[in-house]
PDB file of C-alpha atoms and ligand atoms in Angstrom:
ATOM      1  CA  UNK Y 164      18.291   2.382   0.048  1.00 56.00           C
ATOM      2  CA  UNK Y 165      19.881   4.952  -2.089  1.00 67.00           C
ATOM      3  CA  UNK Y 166      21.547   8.066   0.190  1.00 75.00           C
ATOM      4  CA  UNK Y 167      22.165  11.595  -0.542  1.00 79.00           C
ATOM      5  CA  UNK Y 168      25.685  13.193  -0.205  1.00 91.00           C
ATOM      6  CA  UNK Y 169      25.644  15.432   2.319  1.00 93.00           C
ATOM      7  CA  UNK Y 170      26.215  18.643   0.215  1.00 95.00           C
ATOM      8  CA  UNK Y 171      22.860  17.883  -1.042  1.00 96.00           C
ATOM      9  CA  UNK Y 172      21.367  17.383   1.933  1.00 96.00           C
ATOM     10  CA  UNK Y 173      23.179  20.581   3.607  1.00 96.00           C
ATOM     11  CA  UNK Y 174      21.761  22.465   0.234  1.00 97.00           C
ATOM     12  CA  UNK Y 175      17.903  20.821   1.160  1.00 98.00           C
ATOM     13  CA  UNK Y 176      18.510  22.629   4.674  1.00 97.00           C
ATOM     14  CA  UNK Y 177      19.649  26.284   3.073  1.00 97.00           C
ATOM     15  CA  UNK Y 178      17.174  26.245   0.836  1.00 98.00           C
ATOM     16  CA  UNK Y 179      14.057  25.553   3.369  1.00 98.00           C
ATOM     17  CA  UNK Y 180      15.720  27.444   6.198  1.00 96.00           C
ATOM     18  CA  UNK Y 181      15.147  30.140   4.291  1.00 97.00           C
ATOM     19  CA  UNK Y 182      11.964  29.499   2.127  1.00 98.00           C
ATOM     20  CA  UNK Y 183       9.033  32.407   3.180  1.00 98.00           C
ATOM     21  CA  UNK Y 184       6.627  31.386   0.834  1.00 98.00           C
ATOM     22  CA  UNK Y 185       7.273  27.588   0.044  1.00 98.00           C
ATOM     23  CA  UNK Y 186       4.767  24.992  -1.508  1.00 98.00           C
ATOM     24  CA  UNK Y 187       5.191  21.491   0.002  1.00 98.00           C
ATOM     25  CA  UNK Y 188       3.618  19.278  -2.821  1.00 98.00           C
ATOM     26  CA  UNK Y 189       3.466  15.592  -1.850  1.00 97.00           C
ATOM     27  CA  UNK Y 190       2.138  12.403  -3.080  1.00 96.00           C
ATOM     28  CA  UNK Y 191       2.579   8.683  -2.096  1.00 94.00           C
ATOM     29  CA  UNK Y 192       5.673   8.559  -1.413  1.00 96.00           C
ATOM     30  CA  UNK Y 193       5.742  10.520   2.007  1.00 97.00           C
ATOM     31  CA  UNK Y 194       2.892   8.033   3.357  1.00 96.00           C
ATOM     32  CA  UNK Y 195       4.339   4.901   2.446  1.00 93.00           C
ATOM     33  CA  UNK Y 196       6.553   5.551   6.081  1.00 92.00           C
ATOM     34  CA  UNK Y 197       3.065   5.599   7.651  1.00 94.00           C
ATOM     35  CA  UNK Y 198       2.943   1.868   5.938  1.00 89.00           C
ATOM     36  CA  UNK Y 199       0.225   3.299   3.723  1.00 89.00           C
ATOM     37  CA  UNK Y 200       1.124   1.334   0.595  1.00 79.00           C
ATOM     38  CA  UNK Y 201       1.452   3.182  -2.876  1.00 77.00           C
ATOM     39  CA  UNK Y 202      -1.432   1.864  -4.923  1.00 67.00           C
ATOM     40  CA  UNK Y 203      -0.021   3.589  -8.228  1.00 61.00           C
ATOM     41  CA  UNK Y 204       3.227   0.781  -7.671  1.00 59.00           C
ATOM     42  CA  UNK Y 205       3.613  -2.136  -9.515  1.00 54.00           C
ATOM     43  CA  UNK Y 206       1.838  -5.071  -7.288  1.00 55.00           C
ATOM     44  CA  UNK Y 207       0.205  -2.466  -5.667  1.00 57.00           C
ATOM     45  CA  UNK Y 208      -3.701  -2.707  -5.685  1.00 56.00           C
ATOM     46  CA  UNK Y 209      -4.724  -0.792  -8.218  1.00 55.00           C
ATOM     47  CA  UNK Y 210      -2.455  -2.914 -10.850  1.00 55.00           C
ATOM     48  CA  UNK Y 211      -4.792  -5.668  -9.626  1.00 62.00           C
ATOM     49  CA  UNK Y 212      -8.256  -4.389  -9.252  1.00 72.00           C
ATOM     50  CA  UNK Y 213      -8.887  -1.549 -12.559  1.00 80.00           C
ATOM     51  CA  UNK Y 214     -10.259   1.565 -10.851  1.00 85.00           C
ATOM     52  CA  UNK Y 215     -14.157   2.160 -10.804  1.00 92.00           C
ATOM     53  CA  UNK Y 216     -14.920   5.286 -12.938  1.00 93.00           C
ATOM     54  CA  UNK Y 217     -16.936   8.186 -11.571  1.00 96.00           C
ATOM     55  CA  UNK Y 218     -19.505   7.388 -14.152  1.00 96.00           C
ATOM     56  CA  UNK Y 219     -19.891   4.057 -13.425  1.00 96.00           C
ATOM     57  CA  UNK Y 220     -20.083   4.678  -9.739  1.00 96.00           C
ATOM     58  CA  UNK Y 221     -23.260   7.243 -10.308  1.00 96.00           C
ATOM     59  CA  UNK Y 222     -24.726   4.884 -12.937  1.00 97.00           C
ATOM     60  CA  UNK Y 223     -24.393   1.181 -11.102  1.00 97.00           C
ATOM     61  CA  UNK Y 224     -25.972   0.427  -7.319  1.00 96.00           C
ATOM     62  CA  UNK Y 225     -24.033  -2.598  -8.117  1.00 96.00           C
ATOM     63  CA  UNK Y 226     -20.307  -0.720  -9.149  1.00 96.00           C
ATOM     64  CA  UNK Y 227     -21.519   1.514  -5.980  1.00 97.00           C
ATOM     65  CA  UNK Y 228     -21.512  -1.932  -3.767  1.00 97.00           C
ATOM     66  CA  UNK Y 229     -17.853  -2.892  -5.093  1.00 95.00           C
ATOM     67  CA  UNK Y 230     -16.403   0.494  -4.378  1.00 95.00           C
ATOM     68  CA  UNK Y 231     -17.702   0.441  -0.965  1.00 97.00           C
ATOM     69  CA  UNK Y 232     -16.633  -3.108  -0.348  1.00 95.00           C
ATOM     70  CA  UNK Y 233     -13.087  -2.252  -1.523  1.00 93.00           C
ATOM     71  CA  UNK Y 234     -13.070   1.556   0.426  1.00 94.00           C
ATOM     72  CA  UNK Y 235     -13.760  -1.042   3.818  1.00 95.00           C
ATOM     73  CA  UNK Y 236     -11.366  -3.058   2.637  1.00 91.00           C
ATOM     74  CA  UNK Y 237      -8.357  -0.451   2.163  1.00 88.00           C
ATOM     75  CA  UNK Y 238      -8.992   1.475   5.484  1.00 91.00           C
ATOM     76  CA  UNK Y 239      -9.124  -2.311   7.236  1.00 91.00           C
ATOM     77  CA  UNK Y 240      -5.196  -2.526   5.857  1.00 87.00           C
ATOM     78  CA  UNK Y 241      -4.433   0.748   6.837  1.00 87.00           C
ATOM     79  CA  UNK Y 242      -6.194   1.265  10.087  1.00 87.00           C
ATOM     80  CA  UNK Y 243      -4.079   2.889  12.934  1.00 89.00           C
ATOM     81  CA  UNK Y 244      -1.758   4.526  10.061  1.00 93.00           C
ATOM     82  CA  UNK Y 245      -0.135   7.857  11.684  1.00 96.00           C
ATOM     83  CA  UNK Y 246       1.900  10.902  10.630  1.00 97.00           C
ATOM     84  CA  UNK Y 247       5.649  10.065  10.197  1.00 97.00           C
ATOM     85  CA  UNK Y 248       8.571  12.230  10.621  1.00 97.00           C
ATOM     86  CA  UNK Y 249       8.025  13.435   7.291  1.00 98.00           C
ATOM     87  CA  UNK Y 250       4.448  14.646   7.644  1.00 98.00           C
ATOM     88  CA  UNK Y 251       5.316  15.959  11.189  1.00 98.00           C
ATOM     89  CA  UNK Y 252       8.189  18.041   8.994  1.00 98.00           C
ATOM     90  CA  UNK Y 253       5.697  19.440   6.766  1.00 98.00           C
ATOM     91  CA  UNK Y 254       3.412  20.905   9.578  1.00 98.00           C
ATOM     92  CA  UNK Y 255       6.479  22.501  11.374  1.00 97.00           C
ATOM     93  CA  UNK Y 256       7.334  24.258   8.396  1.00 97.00           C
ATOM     94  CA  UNK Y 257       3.695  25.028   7.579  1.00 97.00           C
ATOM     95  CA  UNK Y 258       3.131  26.255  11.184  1.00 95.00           C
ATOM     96  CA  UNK Y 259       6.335  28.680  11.178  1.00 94.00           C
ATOM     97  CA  UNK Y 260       5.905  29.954   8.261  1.00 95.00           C
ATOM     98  CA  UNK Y 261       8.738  28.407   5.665  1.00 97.00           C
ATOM     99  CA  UNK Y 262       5.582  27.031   3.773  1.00 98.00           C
ATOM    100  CA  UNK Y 263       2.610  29.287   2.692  1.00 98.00           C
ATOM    101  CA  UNK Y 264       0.822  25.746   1.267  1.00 98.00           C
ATOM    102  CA  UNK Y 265       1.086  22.279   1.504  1.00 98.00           C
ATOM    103  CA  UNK Y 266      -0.085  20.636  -1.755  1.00 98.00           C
ATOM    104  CA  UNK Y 267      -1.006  17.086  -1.395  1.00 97.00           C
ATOM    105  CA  UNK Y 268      -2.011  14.206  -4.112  1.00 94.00           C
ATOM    106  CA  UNK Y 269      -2.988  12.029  -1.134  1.00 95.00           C
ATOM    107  CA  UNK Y 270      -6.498  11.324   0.183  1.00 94.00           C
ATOM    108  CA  UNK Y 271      -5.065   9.545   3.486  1.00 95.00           C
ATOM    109  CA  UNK Y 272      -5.944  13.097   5.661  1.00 96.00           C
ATOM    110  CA  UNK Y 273      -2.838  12.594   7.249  1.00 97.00           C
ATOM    111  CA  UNK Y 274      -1.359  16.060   6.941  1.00 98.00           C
ATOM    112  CA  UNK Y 275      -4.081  17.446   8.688  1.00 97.00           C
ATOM    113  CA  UNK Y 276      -3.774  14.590  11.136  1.00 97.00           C
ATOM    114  CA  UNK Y 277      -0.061  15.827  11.966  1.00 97.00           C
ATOM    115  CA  UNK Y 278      -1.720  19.563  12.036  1.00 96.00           C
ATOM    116  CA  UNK Y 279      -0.679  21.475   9.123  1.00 97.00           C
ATOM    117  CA  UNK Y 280      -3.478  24.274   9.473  1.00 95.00           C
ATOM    118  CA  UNK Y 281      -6.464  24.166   7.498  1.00 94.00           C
ATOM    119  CA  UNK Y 282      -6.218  27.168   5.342  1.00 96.00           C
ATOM    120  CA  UNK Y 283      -3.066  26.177   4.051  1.00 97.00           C
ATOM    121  CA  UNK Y 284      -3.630  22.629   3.450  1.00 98.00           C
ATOM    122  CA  UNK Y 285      -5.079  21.867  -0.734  1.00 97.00           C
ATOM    123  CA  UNK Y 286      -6.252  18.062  -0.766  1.00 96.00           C
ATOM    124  CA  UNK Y 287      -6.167  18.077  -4.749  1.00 94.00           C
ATOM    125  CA  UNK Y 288      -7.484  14.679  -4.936  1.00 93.00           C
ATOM    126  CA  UNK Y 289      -9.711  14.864  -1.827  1.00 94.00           C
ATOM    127  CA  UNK Y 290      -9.655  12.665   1.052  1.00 95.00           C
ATOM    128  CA  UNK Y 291     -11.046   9.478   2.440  1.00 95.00           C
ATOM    129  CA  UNK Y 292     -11.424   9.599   5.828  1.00 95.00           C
ATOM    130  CA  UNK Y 293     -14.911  11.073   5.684  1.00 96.00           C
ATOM    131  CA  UNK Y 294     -17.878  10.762   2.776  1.00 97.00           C
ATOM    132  CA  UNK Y 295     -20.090  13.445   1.023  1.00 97.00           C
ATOM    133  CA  UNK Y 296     -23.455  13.355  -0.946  1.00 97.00           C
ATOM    134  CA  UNK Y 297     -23.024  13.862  -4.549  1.00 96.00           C
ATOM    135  CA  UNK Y 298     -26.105  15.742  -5.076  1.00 97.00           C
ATOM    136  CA  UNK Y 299     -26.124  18.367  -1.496  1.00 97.00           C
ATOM    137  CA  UNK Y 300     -22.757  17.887   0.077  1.00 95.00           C
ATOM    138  CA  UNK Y 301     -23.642  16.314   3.399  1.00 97.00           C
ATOM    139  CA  UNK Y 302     -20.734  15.065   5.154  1.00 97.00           C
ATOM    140  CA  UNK Y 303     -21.174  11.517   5.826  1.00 98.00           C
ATOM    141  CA  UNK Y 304     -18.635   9.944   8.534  1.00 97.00           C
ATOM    142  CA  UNK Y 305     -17.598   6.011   7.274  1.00 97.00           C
ATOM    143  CA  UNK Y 306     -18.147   4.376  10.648  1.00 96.00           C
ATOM    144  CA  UNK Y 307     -21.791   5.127  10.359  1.00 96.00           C
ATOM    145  CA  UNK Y 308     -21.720   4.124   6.300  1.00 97.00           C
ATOM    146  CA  UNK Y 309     -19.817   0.938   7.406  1.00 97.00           C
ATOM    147  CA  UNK Y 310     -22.378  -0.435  10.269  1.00 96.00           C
ATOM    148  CA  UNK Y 311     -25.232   0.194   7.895  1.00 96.00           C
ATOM    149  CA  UNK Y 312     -23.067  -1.216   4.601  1.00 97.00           C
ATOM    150  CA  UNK Y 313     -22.438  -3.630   6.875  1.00 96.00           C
ATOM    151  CA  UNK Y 314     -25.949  -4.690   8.071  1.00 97.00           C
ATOM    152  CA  UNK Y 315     -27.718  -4.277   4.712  1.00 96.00           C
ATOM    153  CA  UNK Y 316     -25.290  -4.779   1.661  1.00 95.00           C
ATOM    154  CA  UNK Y 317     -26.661  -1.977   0.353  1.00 96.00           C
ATOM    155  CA  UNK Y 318     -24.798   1.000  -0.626  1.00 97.00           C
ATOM    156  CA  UNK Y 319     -25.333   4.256   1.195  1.00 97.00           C
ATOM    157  CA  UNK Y 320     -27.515   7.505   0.350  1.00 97.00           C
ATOM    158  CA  UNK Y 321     -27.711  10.369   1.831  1.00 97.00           C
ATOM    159  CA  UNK Y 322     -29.868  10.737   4.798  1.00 96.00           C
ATOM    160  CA  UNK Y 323     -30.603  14.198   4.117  1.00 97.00           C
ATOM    161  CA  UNK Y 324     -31.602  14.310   0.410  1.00 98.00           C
ATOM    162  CA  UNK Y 325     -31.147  10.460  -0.891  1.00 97.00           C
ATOM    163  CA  UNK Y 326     -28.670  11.186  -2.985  1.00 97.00           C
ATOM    164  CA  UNK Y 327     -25.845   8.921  -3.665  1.00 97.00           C
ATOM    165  CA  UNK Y 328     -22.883   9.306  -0.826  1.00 98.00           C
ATOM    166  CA  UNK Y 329     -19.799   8.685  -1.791  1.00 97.00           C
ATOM    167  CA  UNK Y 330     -15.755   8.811  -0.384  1.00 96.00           C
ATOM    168  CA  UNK Y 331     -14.837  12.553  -0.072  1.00 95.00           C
ATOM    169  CA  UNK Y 332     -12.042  11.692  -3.097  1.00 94.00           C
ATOM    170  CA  UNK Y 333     -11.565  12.875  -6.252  1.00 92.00           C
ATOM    171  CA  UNK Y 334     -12.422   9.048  -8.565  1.00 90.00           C
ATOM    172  CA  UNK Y 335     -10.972   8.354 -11.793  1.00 88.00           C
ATOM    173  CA  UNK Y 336     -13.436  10.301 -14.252  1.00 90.00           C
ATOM    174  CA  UNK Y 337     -14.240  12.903 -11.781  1.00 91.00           C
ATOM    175  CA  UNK Y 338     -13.551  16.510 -12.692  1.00 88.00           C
ATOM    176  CA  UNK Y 339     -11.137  17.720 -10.410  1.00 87.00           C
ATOM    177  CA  UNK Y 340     -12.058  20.482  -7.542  1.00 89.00           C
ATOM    178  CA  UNK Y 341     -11.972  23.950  -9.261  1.00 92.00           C
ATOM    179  CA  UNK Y 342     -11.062  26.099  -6.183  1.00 93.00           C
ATOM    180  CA  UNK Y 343      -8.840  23.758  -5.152  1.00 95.00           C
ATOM    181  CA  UNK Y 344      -6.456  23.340  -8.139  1.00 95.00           C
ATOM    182  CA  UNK Y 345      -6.631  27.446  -8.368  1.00 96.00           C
ATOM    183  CA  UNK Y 346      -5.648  27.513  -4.978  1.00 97.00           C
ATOM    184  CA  UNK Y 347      -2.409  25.601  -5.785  1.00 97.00           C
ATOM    185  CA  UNK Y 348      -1.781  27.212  -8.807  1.00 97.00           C
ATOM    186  CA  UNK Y 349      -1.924  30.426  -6.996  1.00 98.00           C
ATOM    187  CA  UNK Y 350       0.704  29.325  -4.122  1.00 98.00           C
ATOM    188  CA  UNK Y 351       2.723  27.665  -6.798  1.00 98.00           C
ATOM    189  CA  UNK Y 352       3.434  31.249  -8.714  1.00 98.00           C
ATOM    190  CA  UNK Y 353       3.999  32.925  -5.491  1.00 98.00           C
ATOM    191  CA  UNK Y 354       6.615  30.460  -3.855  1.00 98.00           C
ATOM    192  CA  UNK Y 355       9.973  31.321  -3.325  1.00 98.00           C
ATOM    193  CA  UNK Y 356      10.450  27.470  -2.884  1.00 98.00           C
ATOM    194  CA  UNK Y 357       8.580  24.648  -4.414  1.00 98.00           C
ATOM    195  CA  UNK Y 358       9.286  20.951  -2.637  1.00 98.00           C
ATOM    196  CA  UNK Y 359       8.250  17.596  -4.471  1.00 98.00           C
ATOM    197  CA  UNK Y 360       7.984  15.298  -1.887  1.00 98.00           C
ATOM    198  CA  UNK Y 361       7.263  11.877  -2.411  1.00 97.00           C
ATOM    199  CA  UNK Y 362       5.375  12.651  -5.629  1.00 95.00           C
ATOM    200  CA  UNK Y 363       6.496  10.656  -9.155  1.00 94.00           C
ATOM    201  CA  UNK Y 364       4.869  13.751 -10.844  1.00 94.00           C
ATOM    202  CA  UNK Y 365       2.799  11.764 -13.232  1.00 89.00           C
ATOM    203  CA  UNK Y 366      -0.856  12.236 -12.448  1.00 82.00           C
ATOM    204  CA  UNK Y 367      -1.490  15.717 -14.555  1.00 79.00           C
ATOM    205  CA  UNK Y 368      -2.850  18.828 -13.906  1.00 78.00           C
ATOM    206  CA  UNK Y 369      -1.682  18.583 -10.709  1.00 79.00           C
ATOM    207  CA  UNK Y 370       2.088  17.311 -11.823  1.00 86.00           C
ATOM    208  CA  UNK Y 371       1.894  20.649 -14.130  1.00 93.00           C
ATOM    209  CA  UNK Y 372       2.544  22.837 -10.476  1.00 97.00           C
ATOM    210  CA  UNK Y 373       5.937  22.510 -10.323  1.00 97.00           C
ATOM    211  CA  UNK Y 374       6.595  23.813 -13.738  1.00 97.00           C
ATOM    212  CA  UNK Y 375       4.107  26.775 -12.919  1.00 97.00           C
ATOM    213  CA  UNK Y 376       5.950  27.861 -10.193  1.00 98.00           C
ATOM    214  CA  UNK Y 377       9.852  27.311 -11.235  1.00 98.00           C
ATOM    215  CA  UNK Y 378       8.637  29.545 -14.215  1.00 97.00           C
ATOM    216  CA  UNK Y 379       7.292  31.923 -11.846  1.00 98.00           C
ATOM    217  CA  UNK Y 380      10.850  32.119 -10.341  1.00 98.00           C
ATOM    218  CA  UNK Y 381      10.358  29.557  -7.188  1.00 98.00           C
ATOM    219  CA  UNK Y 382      13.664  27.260  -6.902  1.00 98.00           C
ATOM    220  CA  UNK Y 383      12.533  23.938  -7.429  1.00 98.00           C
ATOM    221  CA  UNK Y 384      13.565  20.524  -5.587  1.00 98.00           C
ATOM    222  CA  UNK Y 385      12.485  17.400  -6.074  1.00 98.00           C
ATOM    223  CA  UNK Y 386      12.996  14.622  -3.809  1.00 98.00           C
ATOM    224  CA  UNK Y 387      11.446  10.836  -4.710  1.00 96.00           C
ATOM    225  CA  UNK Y 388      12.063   7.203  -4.996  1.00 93.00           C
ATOM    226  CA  UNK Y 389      12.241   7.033  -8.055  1.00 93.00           C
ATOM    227  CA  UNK Y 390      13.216   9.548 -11.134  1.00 95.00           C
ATOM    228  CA  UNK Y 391      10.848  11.821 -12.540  1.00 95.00           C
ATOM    229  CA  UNK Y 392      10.133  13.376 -15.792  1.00 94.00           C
ATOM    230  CA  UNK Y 393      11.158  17.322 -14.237  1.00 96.00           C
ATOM    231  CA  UNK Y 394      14.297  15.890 -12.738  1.00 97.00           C
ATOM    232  CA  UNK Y 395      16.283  17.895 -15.533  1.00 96.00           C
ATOM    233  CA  UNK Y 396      14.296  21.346 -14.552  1.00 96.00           C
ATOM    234  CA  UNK Y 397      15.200  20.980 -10.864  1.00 98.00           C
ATOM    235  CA  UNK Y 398      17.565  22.892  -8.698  1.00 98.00           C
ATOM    236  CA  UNK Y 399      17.847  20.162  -6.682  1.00 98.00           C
ATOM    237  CA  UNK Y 400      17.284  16.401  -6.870  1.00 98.00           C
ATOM    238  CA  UNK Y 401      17.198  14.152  -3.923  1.00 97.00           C
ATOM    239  CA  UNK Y 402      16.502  10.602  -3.618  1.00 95.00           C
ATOM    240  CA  UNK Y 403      17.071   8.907  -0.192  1.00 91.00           C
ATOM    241  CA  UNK Y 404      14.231   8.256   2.090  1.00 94.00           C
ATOM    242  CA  UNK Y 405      11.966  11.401   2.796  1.00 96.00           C
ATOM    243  CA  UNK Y 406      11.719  10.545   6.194  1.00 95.00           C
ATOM    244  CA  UNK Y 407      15.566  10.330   6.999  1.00 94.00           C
ATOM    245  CA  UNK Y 408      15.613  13.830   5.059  1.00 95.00           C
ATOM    246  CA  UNK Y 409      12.971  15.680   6.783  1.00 96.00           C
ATOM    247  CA  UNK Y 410      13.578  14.480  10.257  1.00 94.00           C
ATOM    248  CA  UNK Y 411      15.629  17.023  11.679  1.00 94.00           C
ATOM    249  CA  UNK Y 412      12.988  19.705  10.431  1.00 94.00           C
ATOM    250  CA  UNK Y 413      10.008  17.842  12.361  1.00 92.00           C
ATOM    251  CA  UNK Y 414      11.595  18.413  16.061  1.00 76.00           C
ATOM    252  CA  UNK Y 415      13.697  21.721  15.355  1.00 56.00           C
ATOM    253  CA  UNK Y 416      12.186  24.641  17.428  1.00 47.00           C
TER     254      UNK Y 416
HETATM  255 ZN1  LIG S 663     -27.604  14.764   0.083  1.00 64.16          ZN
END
C-alpha cells in the first residue's frame, strides 16, 4: 500500500485543523475499511451482474423479484459492517464544526451510523438500509420486506397505498434527488475546504462538486486509491489508506 510523505500528511492536518466550513465528500473508498466491497471495481459485482434500470424495475414484477433477490443478497455479505476510523473521523469533524456537510456517494447509511448529525449529512445517491414507496413515500424497513419476500416470492408493495416499494437508493435511470444535489451544491460554494475522500470522482453530477466549490475559492484535496481525473486541480493529493490518514482526527478531543 502506497504511503504519503509526511509533509503531505502534516499539510492534510493544517488544512482541516483549520477548515470552518468544510465539505467531506466521500464515496466507496472510505467503506471498503468497513469490508463493504466497491461494486464500481473491476471483479466487483456490478462488473458481473449489469445493473437493473429504474424503468425496468417500475415496469417488470419479474426485474422487481431480481432486484430484491440481489438487495438480500448484498446486505447478507455485508451484514454486521460498522463505521471505521475513517467514518468515525468524518463525524468528529462534522460534530465540531471543521465540516458544515458531509457529502456522500454511498447508500451503506454508515455515516449516520458513526453519528454525523442529520442536517448536515446529503446521501446523494440515497441509502439502503431502509425502503420507500414509489408512489406515497412510506418508509418500509427490509426486515419486514425480507420475511414476507421471503415467505411469498413476491415482491413487496406498499401496505399503505399498493404502490411499488422499493430500496431508499437512487437506481441507475433514476433522476437524482433535487433538494439533495442543491443542498451540496450549496455547501460546496460556501466551503473553505472541500475533502474527496474515497471517491474516484467519476459518477457525474455529483463528481462536478468539487470543481463548484474550488471555483468558489474552497482549497481542494483529494485523497483516493486510485488517480482521478481533478488530480491536476487539487491543492492537495493524497493516496495512502484513508483510514491510516484520518485516524488521528477520529479520537482527538
Ligand atoms: Zn405507498
Amino acid at each position: 500500500m502506497e504511503r504519503d510523505d509526511d509533509r503531505k500528511v502534516a499539510r492534510f492536518a493544517e488544512l482541516v485543523g483549520r477548515a470552518r466550513s468544510g465539505v467531506a465528500f466521500t464515496g466507496a473508498g472510505i467503506s471498503t475499511g468497513s469490508g463493504i466491497p466497491d461494486f464500481r471495481s473491476p471483479g466487483g459485482l456490478w462488473s458481473r451482474n449489469r445493473p437493473i434500470d429504474f424503468a425496468d424495475f417500475v415496469r417488470s414484477a419479474e426485474m422487481r423479484r431480481e432486484a430484491w433477490r440481489r438487495k438480500f443478497a448484498i446486505d447478507d455479505a455485508t451484514r454486521g459492517a460498522a463505521p471505521n476510523a475513517a467514518h468515525r473521523a468524518v463525524a468528529r469533524l462534522a460534530a465540531n464544526g471543521a465540516l458544515a456537510a458531509v457529502v456522500t456517494q454511498n447508500i451503506d447509511g454508515l455515516h449516520g451510523a458513526s453519528g454525523v448529525p442529520e442536517d448536515r449529512l446529503i446521501e446523494l445517491h440515497g441509502n439502503g438500509t431502509y425502503a420507500a414507496c414509489l408512489d406515497c413515500e412510506e418508509r418500509h424497513e427490509l426486515e419486514d420486506l425480507r420475511a414476507a419476500f421471503d415467505a411469498t416470492g413476491d415482491p413487496p408493495r406498499c401496505r399503505r397505498c399498493g404502490g411499488v416499494v422499493k430500496s431508499a437508493t437512487i437506481s441507475f435511470g433514476q433522476a437524482m434527488p433535487v433538494k439533495a444535489m442543491a443542498r451540496a451544491q450549496e455547501a460546496a460554494e460556501q466551503a473553505d475546504l472541500f475533502l474527496v475522500l474515497g471517491s474516484s470522482l467519476v459518477v457525474y453530477p455529483a463528481a462536478a462538486l468539487p470543481v463548484a466549490a474550488k471555483r468558489a475559492g474552497a482549497t481542494l484535496v483529494i485523497a483516493n486509491r486510485e488517480p482521478t481525473e481533478l488530480d491536476p486541480f487539487a491543492d492537495l493529493v493524497l493516496r495512502g489508506d484513508l483510514v491510516e490518514l484520518l485516524a488521528p482526527f477520529a479520537d482527538r478531543s
